[in-house]
XYZ file of C-alpha atoms in Angstrom:
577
model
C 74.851 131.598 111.641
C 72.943 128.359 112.255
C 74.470 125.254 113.551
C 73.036 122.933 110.773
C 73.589 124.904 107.940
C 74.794 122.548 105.443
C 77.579 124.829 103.854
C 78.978 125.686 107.399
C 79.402 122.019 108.489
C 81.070 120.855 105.185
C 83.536 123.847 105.530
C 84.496 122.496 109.041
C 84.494 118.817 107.746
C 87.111 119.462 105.328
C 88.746 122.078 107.456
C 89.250 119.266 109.849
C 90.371 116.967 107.318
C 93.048 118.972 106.021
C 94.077 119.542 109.520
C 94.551 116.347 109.629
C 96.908 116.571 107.009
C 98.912 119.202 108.294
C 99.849 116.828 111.031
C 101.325 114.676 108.575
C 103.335 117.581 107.111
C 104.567 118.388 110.259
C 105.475 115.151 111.864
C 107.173 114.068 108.468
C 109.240 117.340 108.277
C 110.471 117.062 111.781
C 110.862 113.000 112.070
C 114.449 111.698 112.933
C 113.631 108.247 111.625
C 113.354 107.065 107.459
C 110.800 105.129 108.410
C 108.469 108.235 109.769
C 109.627 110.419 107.118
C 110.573 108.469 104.208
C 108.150 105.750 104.514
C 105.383 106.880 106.590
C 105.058 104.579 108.783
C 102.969 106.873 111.026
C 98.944 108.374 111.413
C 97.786 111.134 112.819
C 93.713 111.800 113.411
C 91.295 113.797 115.346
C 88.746 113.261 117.316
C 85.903 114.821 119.239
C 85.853 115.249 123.052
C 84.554 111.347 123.309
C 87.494 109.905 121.021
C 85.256 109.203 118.059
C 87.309 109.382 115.226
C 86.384 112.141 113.332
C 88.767 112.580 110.264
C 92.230 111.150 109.670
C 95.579 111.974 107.538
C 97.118 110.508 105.076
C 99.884 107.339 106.438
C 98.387 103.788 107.007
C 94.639 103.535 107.583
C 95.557 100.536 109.980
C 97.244 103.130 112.280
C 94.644 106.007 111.827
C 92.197 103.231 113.417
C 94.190 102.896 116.205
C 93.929 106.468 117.198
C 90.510 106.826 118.077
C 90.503 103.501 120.644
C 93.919 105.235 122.077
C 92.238 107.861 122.548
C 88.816 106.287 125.015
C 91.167 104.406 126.839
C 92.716 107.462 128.130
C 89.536 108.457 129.260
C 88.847 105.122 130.809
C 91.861 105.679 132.588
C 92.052 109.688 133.331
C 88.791 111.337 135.007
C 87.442 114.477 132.554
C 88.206 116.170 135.788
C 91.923 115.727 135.759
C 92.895 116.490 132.356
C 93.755 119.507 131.412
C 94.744 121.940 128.493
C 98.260 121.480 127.497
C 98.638 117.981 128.583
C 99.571 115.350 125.867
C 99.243 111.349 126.674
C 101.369 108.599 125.442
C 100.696 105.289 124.888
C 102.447 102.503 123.455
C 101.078 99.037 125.026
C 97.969 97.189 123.515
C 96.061 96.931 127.041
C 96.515 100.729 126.990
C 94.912 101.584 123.834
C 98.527 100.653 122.001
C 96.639 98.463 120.114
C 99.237 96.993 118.003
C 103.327 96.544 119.087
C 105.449 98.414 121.501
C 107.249 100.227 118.741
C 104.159 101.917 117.822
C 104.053 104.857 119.976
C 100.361 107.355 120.030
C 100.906 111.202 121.367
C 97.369 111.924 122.314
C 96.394 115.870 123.184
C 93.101 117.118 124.472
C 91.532 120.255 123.003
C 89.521 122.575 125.341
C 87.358 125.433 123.600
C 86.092 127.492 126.601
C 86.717 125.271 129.532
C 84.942 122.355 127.556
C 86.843 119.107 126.296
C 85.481 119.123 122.450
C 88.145 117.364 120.563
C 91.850 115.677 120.885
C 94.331 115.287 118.275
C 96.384 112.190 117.932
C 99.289 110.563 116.156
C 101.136 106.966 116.041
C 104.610 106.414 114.587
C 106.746 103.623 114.833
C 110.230 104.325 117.183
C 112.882 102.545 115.775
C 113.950 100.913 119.034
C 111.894 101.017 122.485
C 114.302 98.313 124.272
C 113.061 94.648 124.556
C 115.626 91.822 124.218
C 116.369 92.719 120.456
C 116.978 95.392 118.650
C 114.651 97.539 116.862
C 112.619 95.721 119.970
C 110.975 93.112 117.370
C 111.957 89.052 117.652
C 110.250 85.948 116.535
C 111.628 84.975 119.962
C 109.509 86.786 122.507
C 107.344 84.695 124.922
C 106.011 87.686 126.619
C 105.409 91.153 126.383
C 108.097 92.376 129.066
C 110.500 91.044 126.476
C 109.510 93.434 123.512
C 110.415 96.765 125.138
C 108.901 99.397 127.733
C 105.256 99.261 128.200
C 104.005 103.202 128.344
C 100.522 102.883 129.869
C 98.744 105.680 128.804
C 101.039 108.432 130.671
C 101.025 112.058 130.947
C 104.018 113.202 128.962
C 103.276 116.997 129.085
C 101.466 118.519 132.098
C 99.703 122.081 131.138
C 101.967 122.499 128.963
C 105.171 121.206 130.308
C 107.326 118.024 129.677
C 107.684 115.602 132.598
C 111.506 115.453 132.077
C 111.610 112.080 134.149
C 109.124 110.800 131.964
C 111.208 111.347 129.053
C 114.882 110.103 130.251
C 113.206 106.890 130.967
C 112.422 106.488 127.555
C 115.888 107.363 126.462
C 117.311 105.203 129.077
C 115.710 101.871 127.660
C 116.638 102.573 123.489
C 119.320 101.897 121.638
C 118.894 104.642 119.724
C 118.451 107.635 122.126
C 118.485 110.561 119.474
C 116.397 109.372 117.347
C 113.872 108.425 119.782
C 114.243 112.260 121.300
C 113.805 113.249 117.543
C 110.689 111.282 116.493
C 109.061 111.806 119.934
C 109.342 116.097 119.254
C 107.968 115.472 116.107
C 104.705 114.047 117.268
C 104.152 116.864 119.809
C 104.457 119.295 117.238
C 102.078 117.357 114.830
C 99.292 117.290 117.922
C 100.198 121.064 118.539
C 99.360 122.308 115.247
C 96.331 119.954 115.599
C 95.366 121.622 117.864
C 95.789 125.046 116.677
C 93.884 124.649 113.522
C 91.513 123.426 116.114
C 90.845 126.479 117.867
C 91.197 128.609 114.863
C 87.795 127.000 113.436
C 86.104 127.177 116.816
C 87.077 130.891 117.693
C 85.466 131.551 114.113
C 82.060 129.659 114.471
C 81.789 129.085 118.030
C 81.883 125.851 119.853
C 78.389 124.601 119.752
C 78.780 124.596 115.522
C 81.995 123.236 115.621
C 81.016 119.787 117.803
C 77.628 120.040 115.553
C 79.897 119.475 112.390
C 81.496 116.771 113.920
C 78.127 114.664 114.868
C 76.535 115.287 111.520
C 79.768 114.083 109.649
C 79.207 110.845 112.253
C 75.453 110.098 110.853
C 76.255 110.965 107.241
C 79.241 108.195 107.669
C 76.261 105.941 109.199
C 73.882 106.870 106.072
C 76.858 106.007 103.879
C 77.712 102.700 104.984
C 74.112 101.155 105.924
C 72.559 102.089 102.332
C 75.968 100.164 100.552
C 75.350 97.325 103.036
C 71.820 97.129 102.141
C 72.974 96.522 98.542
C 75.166 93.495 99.508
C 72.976 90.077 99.412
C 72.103 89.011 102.618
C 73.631 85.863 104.533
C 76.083 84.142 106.698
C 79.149 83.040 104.681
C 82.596 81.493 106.507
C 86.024 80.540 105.149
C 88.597 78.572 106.902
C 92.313 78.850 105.735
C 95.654 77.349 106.977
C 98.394 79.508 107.841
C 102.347 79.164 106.963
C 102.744 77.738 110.411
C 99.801 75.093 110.032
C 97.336 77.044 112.511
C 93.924 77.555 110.849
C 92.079 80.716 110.675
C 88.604 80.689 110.170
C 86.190 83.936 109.725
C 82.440 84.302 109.575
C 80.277 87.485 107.969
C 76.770 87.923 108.539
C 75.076 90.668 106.607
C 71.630 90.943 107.232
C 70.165 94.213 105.925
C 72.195 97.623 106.945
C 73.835 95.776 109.538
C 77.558 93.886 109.134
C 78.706 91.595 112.010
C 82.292 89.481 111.664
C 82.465 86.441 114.246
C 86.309 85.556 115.003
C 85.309 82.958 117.732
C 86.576 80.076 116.187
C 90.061 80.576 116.254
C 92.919 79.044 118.096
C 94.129 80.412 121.474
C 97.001 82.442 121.843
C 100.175 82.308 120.507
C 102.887 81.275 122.787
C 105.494 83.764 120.628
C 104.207 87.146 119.597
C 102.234 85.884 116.634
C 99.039 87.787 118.232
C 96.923 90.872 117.871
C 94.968 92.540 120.450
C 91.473 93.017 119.934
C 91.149 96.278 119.318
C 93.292 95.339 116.204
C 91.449 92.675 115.033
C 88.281 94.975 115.236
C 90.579 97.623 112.772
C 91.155 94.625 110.547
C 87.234 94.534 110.111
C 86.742 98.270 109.874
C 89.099 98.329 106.449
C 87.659 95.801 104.643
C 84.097 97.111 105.905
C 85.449 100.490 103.909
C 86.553 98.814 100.771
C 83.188 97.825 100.853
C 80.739 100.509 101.786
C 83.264 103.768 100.818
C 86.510 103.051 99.381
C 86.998 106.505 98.581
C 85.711 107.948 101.315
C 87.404 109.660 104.813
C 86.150 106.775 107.485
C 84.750 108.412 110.527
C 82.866 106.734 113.422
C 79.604 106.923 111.805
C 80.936 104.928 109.102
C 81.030 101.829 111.819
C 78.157 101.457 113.724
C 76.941 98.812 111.585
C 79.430 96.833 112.343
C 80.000 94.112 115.663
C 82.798 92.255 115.585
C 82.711 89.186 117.761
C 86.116 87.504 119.811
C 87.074 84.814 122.160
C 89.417 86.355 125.166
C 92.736 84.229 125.115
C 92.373 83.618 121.427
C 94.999 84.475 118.423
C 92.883 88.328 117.998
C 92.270 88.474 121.644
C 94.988 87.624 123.885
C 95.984 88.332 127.087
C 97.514 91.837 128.498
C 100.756 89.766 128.810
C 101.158 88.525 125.491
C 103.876 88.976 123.320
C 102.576 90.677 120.667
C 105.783 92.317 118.239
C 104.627 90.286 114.568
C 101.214 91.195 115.337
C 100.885 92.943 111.701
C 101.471 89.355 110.361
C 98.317 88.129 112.216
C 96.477 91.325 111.417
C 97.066 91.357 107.595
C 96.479 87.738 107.837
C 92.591 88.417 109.324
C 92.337 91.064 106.726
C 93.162 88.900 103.701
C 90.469 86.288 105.060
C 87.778 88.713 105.008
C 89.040 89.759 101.871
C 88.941 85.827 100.616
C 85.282 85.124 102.215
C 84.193 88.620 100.695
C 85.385 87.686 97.185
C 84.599 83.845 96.408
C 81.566 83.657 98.453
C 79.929 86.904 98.596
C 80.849 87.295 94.712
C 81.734 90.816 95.603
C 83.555 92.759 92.482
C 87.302 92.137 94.520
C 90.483 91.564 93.493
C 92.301 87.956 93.716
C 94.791 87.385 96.226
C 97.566 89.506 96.512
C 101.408 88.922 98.370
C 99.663 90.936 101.187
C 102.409 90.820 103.891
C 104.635 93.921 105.707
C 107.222 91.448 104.870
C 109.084 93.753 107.742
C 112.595 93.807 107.100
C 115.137 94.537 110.264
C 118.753 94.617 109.727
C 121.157 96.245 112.005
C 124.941 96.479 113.400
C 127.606 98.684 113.773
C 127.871 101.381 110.880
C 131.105 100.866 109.258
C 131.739 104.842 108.880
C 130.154 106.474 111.539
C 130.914 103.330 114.833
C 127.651 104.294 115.932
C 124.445 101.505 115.966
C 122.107 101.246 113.243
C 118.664 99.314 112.647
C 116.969 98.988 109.132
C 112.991 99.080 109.877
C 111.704 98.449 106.391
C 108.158 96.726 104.911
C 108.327 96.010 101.604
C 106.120 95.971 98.541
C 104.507 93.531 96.530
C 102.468 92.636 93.722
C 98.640 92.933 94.095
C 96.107 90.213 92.490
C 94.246 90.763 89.014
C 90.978 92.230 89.028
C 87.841 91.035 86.529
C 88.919 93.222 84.346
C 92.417 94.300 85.280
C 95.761 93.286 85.972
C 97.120 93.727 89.470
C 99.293 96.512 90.515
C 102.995 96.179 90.615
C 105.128 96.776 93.502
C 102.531 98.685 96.306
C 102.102 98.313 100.334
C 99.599 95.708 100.975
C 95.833 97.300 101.429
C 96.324 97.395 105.112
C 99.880 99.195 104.884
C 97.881 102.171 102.978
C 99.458 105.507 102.041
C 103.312 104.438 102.211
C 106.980 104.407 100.589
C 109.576 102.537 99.974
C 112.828 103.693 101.246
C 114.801 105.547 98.268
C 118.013 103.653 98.199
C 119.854 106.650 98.526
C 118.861 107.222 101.956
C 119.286 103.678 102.739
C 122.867 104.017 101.495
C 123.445 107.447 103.743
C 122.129 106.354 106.691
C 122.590 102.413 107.278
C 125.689 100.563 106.906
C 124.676 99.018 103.466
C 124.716 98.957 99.840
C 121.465 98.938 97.799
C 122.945 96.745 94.856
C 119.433 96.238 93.243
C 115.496 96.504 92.885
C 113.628 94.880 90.139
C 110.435 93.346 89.694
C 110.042 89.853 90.621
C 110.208 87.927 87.336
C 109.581 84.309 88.836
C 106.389 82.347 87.823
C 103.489 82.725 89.277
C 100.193 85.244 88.672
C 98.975 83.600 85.320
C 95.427 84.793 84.188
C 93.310 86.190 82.207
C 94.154 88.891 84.088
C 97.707 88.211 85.721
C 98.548 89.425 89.479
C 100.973 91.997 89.611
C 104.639 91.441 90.232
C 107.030 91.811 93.905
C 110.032 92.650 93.998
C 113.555 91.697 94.058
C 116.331 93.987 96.434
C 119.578 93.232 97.336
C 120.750 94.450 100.570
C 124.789 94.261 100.633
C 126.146 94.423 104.112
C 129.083 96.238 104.633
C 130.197 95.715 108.394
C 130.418 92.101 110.255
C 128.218 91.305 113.014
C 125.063 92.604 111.759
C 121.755 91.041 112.094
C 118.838 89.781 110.229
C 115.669 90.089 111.617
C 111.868 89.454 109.574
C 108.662 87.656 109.926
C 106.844 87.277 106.580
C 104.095 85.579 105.686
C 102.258 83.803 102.469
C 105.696 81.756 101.798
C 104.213 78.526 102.362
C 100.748 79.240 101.071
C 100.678 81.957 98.182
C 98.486 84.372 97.187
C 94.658 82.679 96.220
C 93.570 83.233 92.342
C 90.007 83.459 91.132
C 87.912 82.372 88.344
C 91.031 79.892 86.985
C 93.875 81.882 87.605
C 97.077 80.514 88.989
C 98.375 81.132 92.186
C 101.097 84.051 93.396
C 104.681 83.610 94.289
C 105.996 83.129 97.706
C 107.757 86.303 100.059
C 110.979 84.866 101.043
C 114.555 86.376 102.223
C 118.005 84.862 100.643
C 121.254 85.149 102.340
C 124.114 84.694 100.018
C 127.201 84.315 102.038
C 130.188 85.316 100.937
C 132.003 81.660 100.408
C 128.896 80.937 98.210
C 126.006 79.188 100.304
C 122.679 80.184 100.304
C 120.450 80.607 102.983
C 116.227 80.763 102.779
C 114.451 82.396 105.646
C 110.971 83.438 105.819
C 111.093 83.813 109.982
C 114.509 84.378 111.849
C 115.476 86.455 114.666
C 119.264 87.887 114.747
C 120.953 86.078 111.779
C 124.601 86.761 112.068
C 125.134 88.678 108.726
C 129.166 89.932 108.174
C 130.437 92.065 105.180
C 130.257 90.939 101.889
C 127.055 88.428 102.777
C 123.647 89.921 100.331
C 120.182 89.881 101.803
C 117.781 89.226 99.167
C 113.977 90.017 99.268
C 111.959 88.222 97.533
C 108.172 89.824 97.386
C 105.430 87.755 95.686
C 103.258 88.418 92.540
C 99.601 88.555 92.685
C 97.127 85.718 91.886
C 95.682 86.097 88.473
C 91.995 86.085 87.489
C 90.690 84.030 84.677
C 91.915 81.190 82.381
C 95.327 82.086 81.247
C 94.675 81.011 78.054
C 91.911 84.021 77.332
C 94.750 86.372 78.189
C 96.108 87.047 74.621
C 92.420 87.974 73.022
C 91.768 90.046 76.092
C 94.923 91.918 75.709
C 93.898 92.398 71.803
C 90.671 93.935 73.195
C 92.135 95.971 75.754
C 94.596 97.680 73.851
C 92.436 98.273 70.833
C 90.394 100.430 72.995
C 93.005 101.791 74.515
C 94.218 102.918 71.093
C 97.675 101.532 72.359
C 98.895 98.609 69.970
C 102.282 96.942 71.701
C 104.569 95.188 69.805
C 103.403 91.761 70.528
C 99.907 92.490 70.302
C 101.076 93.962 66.453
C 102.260 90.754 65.685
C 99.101 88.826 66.721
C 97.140 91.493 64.920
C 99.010 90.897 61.928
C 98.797 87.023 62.196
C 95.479 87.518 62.370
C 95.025 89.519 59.482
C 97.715 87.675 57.360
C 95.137 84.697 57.792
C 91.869 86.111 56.626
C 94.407 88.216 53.259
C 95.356 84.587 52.605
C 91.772 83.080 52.892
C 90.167 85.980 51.613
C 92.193 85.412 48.033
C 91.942 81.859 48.311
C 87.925 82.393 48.142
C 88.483 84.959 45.159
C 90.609 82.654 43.192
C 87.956 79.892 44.218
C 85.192 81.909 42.518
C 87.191 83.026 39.935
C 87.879 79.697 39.067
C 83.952 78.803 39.263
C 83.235 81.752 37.092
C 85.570 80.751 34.832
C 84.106 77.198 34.446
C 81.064 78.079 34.324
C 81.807 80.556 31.026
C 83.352 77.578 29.298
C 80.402 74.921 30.171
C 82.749 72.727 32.330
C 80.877 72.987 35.272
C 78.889 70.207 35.796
């Protein structure tokens, strides 16, 4: 059978894409950690034998495009020569192809087909706790990476085969939570393994030469995709400057200039001195997901997809810092770049985007001792939030920011079995804020009761200062914010802390925002009218305006009748003049 017939390569594209998604299965069926398996805080991906990125599962698309870079830099750092079938790489530290935080540890695996690298399989899951100076190895505190946990460089972990047992009891040596690292760390290799099996079952049924052909025309069909939507886009240099909750100023600039999409992040602060930073590579995955949203939001991304696009950065800067950077809140900075681009796209472009949405992992830590077990726990939890109103929509209610992708909540009965807490509620956020034509949609409310003393609070969130941006006249979002209600009464507001004392009794309340809306507020009740009317769904208050509405014209409509009645009348009886 030929190597470019059509019908052959699609079968291996989506052969390769569900794959993909049998690493997911796996590694979510086998996790130790709620926040693999319940939220899916994780990504798994393939690649060919270069580390292009070739077709990804489901988890968040922020992770999936970590995968791929991962991936070259063990390349960069392993000759062809000395890697071999069997082996699987780990790698946890940005300089190392970690890309994002420490806690985010990639299980890379080569695939050989016939003594010939063709492919790898790769995952990334967040490890509850990889040491560092707090637990759950995330604080507001850090100066420096060294303080965030141990820094895996792009290791072997498995050698032909076998595990390099030293390897692993150094890992287990530097967590708090030993088990479930051992857990969550099995899970991945078994997720790469059957990876890699599917792997070999395609290539032992078309051959080698067809299989890596599949992969480089699903690479230029990506390219076709995305250069004939950017084509569409009008051309031109827009930029967008926009403080931050902690008065630093980001600034973006897009260039499109026919098929081809550059972002410029020069102009941007240097460094942070805490670990408010993301490494380049991230910044540069920050750019490829809005650069989907725009060219194939429905699409699988694949390498081809970005060759249009350059993304320019300053070393030392904010989204390029140095190797020795502390770097734990960098999904703060990263979903902050990716809102920008999302801003300069939508009021300057006039792209068809939604307004401003809470668009924060308002990450949630809380640990301690649990009260029935003794044994140490730590909460790892983003939250959701309410999305901003479309043109002709409103926003969703209660998702994952756009970067956060294909995740859960945590059901609050596993919270309940397996931390030392109470869920005592989740509601939608009713405070004001969202207004539109179109309103935002609305965050949430959830009460975390603590049920042990001498727990901690730990989060970073941002848009509490600054809330979500409205378009076309509609009002801003609400704020993401934590409460602390102690015990004896007091209240506490936190938006950034790092190991607040929390004892039993004392609630920790999340506060997620609402969307911006879209359009003047006062259009929304006629809009609503409209929309439910074709809908063929009448609500209860739109009934009443309905009714008002036709009560009106009965009353005007008689009021004419009787008037020409009256004129009839007159006119019979020659007292019209």
């Amino acid at each position: 059978m030929l190597a470019t017939d059509p019908i052959t390569l699609e079968i291996i594209e989506s052969s390769i894409r569900a794959a993909s998604e049998e690493m997911v299965a796996a590694l979510r069926k086998t996790a130790m950690s709620a926040i693999i398996y319940e939220v899916l805080d994780m990504g798994t991906g393939i690649t060919d034998g270069d580390g292009n990125l070739a077709s990804s599962g489901a988890g968040i698309p922020s992770f999936v495009g970590v995968l791929d870079k991962a991936v070259k830099r063990i390349l960069e750092l392993h000759p062809a020569e000395e890697i071999a079938p069997g082996d699987i790489f780990v790698t946890n530290d940005p300089s190392f192809g970690g890309v994002t935080h420490l806690n985010d540890v990639v299980l890379a695996l080569p695939v050989f087909a016939e003594a010939e690298l063709i492919a790898w399989t790769a995952n990334i899951a967040h490890w509850n706790d990889i040491g560092g100076m707090a637990p759950g190895s995330v604080s507001t505190d850090a100066r420096e990476i060294f303080q965030e946990g141990l820094r895996l460089p792009a290791i072997r972990l498995f050698e032909r085969g076998a595990l390099i047992r030293p390897v692993l009891e150094i890992l287990l040596a530097n967590s708090r939570l030993p088990e479930f690292l051992r857990g969550d760390m099995w899970a991945g290799v078994a997720a790469v393994r059957i990876g890699e099996r599917r792997i070999l079952d395609l290539v032992a049924k078309y051959g080698p030469d067809t299989f890596v052909e599949a992969l480089r025309a699903s690479f230029d069909h990506g390219e076709r995709v995305a250069r004939r939507a950017l084509a569409d886009l009008p051309d031109g240099r827009y930029a967008l400057r926009e403080e931050q909750d902690s008065g630093v100023v980001y600034s973006v600039a897009l260039e499109i200039a026919g098929d081809e999409f550059v972002i410029d992040l020069r102009d941007n602060p240097e460094q942070d001195n805490g670990p408010n930073n993301v490494s380049r590579d991230g910044a540069v995955i920050a750019s490829q997901i809005v650069m989907m949203n725009l060219v194939d939001p429905h699409g699988s991304a694949n390498a081809g997809h970005f060759r249009p696009l350059t993304v320019l950065t300053q070393r030392g800067s904010v989204f390029d810092p140095s190797p020795t950077a502390a770097c734990g809140i960098y999904y703060e900075v990263r979903i902050r770049l990716y809102d920008l681009l999302w801003r300069c796209l939508a009021e300057q472009v006039g792209v068809r985007l939604p307004a401003g949405g809470f668009t924060s992992v308002c990450g949630t830590y809380v640990g301690g001792q649990h009260p029935d077990t003794g044994r140490h726990f730590t909460i790892v939890e983003p939250q959701v939030g309410g999305w901003g109103a479309s043109p002709d929509r409103d926003g969703n209610n209660a998702l994952f920011s756009g970067s956060a992708g294909h995740t859960f909540n945590c059901p609050a009965e596993i919270a309940e079995a397996r931390y030392g807490l109470y869920v005592e509620q989740l509601r939608l956020n009713d405070e004001p804020g969202g207004e539109g034509e179109f309103r935002g949609g609305k965050g949430i409310v959830l009460d975390y009761c603590v049920r042990s003393d001498g727990c901690f609070l730990t989060c970073s969130y941002t848009r509490d200062r600054h809330p979500p941006w409205p378009l076309a006249g509609g009002q801003h979002g609400s704020s993401n914010y934590v409460e602390v209600l102690r015990v004896g009464g007091a209240v506490e507001r936190h938006a950034v802390v790092t190991g607040l004392k929390v004892d039993e009794g004392d609630v920790i309340r999340i506060h997620t925002g609402n969307g911006a809306g879209y359009g003047d507020p006062a259009r929304r009740a006629r809009t609503r009218i409209l929309d439910d009317l074709r809908n063929g769904y009448v609500s209860e208050e739109t009934a009443r305006l309905i009714h008002g509405f036709e009560a009106g014209v009965s009353r005007r409509l008689t009021w004419a009748n009787d008037a020409l009645t009256d004129r009839a009348s007159a006119t019979r009886t020659g007292d019209l003049e």
